[in-house]
Amino acid sequence: MRKAVGPIARRSEVIRQQRERGGWVAAVLPIHYPRALLRSFDLLPIEVWGPPGIDPDHGAAHVQAYVCSIVRNALSFILSGGLDVADVIMVPHTCDSLQGLGSLLLDLVRPRQPVVPFYLPRGERECDIQFLAEEFRAISRQLEEITGRSPSLLELIECVKRDEEADGLLGSLHHRRNELALNSYEFYRVLRAREYLPSEDFVELARSCLACAAEAPNVGVPLILSGIVPEPMSMLALIDELGARIVADDLACCGRRLYPNGVSEDPFVRMAERIVRSAPDPTRGSPLADRSEHLLRLAAGSEARAVVFHGVKFCEPELFDLPVLREELKRAGLPSVIIEVDLNDPLSHQVRTRLEALLEMIR
Amino acid sequence: MSVGRKMVYHVNVNLLGRAVLRWHRLKAERRGGAPRGWKQEYLAPPLSISPRTKELISRHYLAGRYAHLGRKVAWVTSGAPVELLKALDYYVLYPENHAAVCGTVRACVEISGEAENAGYSRDLCSYARTDIGSALSGKTPVGKLPKPDLLLACTNICQTVLAWYRVLAQHFRVPLILIDTPFLFGEASEHVITYVRRQLEEAVPVAETVAGKRFVERRFEEVTQRSRMASQLWLEILERNHHQPAPLSVFDQFIQMAPIVEMRGDGFTVDFYAALLREVDQRIAQGVGAVTKEKRRLLWDNLPVWYRLRYLAEFLAERGVAVVASTYTNAWGELAPMMDVNRPWDSMVRTYLHPILNRGTGHKLATMIRMIEQYELDGAILHSDRSCKPYSIGQMDQRDHLVRECGRPALLLEADHNDPRSYAEEQVANRLDAFLEMLGV
Ligand code: SF4
Ligand code: SF4
């Protein structure tokens, strides 16, 4: 079988290259942010989804145990020097917990780097787009002060368009995943390279994957994966092992960030449009009806037969929606299962049992 | 509305209901004194205004019970710009307050259990669980809650409320107005103010359509004026605790704050707080302290532990400790100076952007330090509230700062505002004892 993907550059390697070029690095917390804006300042965004499996002790001295492990780990990582490589830390206001983290970093637990928080509006109205565009302008002014650079609007719009190209290809990868001869684990490694690769490198990676696409037999029980982040990644290997496959996802780090192209010629407004008009997302306040319709559409388009809700423990934005979503899916004949993880825990036996039970029910 | 429905509403709420509740209040006032088991040795007698508080709250829920006969009903978050809706004569219900009532009468476990059985996680805010459980099952200690015609969620206290109101919108299939108030990591910038102002203006036609009424600016100004007066009075009441001994404990404040939260903008709320202020002044004149032998004075941070108010009040009072100020009760007074009746829209934007929960951890620490100085406090209890993350994140550093930089003992007390399953009394007592020892009592 043709292998659709060669070696993917590692984070550390990408950061080293950026540094060698004289560029800067921005550590970015989940979920939505103005990637193009950072790039226009030659700041390479490196996303920090936790990271998983680190010693959470440093963070435990500052945030309570009932706060999600993405936030606890991120704080531990910062305090233990894991993000020393970053010149800037960007904290989107994604939820109450990231709000707390951003505020802590600004006020009480100050890291070495400047912290750039911003607010993500919770509506999809015209005023939300205008507001977000203004937030981006404010960030731009802040970055000018931090970096001493002032990219032109033309440079910024070029970065936006490069992002649109990369996201377009990201969308193609999502939609043509069945043709890629990759198992779930390999496939998500490719998708998640978007979290740290410069857009132009991601474009190359995506093109090389898509160039190898070919009609492939559909094997395995088709599932949708919904949640924040597919960690531990070994869960994906388990899904493959159990004879299932992920045919679509509603993950905060992946499918909810298939940003459509913007319309406006103003790059700030265009970046805002892209985020505000992306797939329904509880952290952007999308109505529940939109979320369930979106899941049902994904299922219809991918012929998925069940949904796996893979949440991070204590993640309120996800937890609030589950009962309604599961009920709507059930009504449409789609069973679902909830798996909750702490990023520091290994894959538990319970996860295997739950997945097995779900698959048994479908088969 | 038909004349018949109007009559039924009027008879039940304004005539019969009011009369019965009034009679109950008069009876309680005549009886006076303290309830059975009241620890008179350590605590001042209950406030004589208490029966009136009870009457107000009961009247509020009674009006809700019959609201659909005469008015449109809106459910709103505690920090919502309610003046807009009051100007359109909505009956306004505060699910958070209702959840607190459930917590106080210890009905949270049962009612929130209804939500948990439907799949709502125990890790969610216990107010939200209680309220969703009540919406799903109809269970409530207040008789019956009117279904909403409109929902209004303002994110100035947390994002949790939006998640929760999205669930309500789906359940009741009614419009949800969102007033998104960007969290202030620093100062409110111009575009933030414009954004909130625009949302408030855009909310009006939606609220008008549901109400079937025209928004009248003059009414809005009148309501804003009453909100301002009540908030101002509430602030004055709290500030009377600069006095030693403090006339009002925070446990009293937690109960007496109900009208400022859920009846803001009504004339009788202004009268109520004017009367409470008179009573507090009377206590000061007579040298009455809420804790009879006040030896130490503390700050309380975060929501109350609703189901153990009396226990905590007595536990501390017995040891001569008066908890006299709280960031929580202060939140409904400190914004009063921002309300400007001459510029109701601008002042509404400013007021609803600046609640303590919409501002950073550093701002909260500064508020705590200021309160410690102004109220001459000896230390602080920071309630680490398991299911209220926005209020609790930051407390570990705030506590360390109070101890190290301000030299004030501070305790992080693990509990939950509404759910007693996250509260261990023995552990709480031990931790409080150890803390009080540090304070030398
Ligand atoms: S996992 Fe949930 S609670 Fe944690 S940072 Fe992400 S959205 Fe917020
Ligand atoms: S208790 Fe906390 S989380 Fe719950 S509604 Fe209030 S502020 Fe939000």
XYZ file of C-alpha atoms in Angstrom, chain A residues 60-64 66-68 91 93-97 99-104 106-109 117-123 125-128 130-131 134-135 138 141 281-282 285-289 291-292 313-314 316-317 319-321 323-324 328 331 340, chain B residues 118-121 123-125 128 132 155 157-160 162-164 166-167 170 173 178-183 185 189 191-192 195 198-199 202 357-363 365 384-390 392-401 412 414:
124
model
C -1.113 22.550 41.319
C 0.326 25.265 43.544
C -1.732 27.871 41.687
C -4.958 26.317 40.443
C -7.346 24.008 42.184
C -11.144 20.924 39.895
C -9.753 22.910 36.983
C -9.250 21.028 33.700
C -4.260 33.355 25.760
C -10.584 33.822 26.282
C -12.009 30.424 25.473
C -13.742 29.543 28.733
C -13.857 30.445 32.417
C -10.756 28.351 33.075
C -9.898 33.279 31.456
C -8.532 32.447 34.903
C -5.224 31.289 33.492
C -4.818 34.394 31.343
C -5.615 36.618 34.269
C -3.256 34.728 36.596
C -1.045 38.774 33.738
C -1.554 39.618 37.378
C -0.246 37.097 39.835
C 2.029 34.437 38.330
C -4.949 37.808 26.106
C -7.952 38.589 23.979
C -11.684 38.095 24.195
C -13.564 35.812 21.882
C -17.146 37.013 21.283
C -19.876 34.459 21.902
C -22.258 35.387 19.141
C -23.770 38.606 14.767
C -22.320 41.426 12.730
C -21.365 43.201 15.964
C -19.377 40.134 17.049
C -16.690 43.952 14.238
C -15.716 43.519 17.866
C -11.124 45.450 16.852
C -9.641 42.985 19.311
C -5.582 45.961 19.594
C -0.728 47.365 18.399
C -18.513 25.432 18.867
C -19.703 25.630 22.482
C -21.669 30.139 22.253
C -23.172 28.363 19.230
C -26.802 27.391 19.828
C -27.362 23.764 20.699
C -29.623 23.292 17.712
C -24.453 21.887 17.141
C -26.793 18.930 16.833
C -12.450 16.211 32.815
C -13.979 19.421 34.257
C -17.795 22.810 31.349
C -18.298 24.051 27.781
C -20.223 18.950 29.456
C -23.201 21.311 29.268
C -24.086 20.263 25.736
C -27.276 15.538 27.231
C -29.070 17.489 24.500
C -30.822 14.413 19.387
C -33.508 10.306 18.043
C -13.598 11.621 29.954
C -30.655 13.347 32.554
C -26.910 13.331 31.938
C -25.710 16.634 33.375
C -22.351 16.110 35.014
C -18.765 18.782 37.661
C -21.052 21.519 36.370
C -21.953 24.616 38.400
C -26.962 25.423 36.829
C -31.874 22.639 34.953
C -21.570 36.946 30.448
C -20.174 36.821 35.766
C -19.040 33.770 33.822
C -19.312 31.872 30.566
C -21.104 29.130 32.460
C -24.286 31.210 28.586
C -23.735 27.457 28.377
C -26.591 27.014 30.848
C -28.299 27.731 25.750
C -29.651 24.580 27.398
C -33.275 24.581 23.685
C -37.729 26.910 22.712
C -27.016 37.485 24.688
C -25.281 40.493 26.165
C -21.662 39.546 25.821
C -19.490 41.627 28.114
C -15.828 41.028 27.289
C -13.778 40.067 30.304
C -8.065 41.810 31.727
C -11.296 49.978 25.877
C -14.334 49.094 21.231
C -15.460 47.024 24.207
C -19.720 46.456 21.462
C -24.618 48.000 20.453
C -25.829 44.739 21.926
C -30.110 45.534 19.557
C -16.252 38.650 38.277
C -15.669 40.347 34.939
C -12.327 41.667 36.088
C -8.956 40.097 36.654
C -7.522 38.192 39.574
C -5.301 41.171 40.374
C -8.316 43.443 40.622
C -6.866 40.892 45.158
C -12.716 27.595 47.223
C -15.940 26.777 45.462
C -15.674 23.506 43.595
C -18.253 24.269 40.971
C -17.642 27.987 40.503
C -14.373 28.223 38.640
C -14.459 31.890 37.623
C -12.200 30.435 42.535
C -9.302 30.426 40.086
C -6.685 32.791 41.432
C -7.563 32.252 45.088
C -4.441 30.226 45.846
C -2.215 33.129 44.843
C -4.547 35.680 46.378
C -4.350 33.832 49.677
C -0.539 33.610 49.501
C -0.366 37.306 48.758
C -8.726 28.446 51.639
C -12.987 23.793 50.258
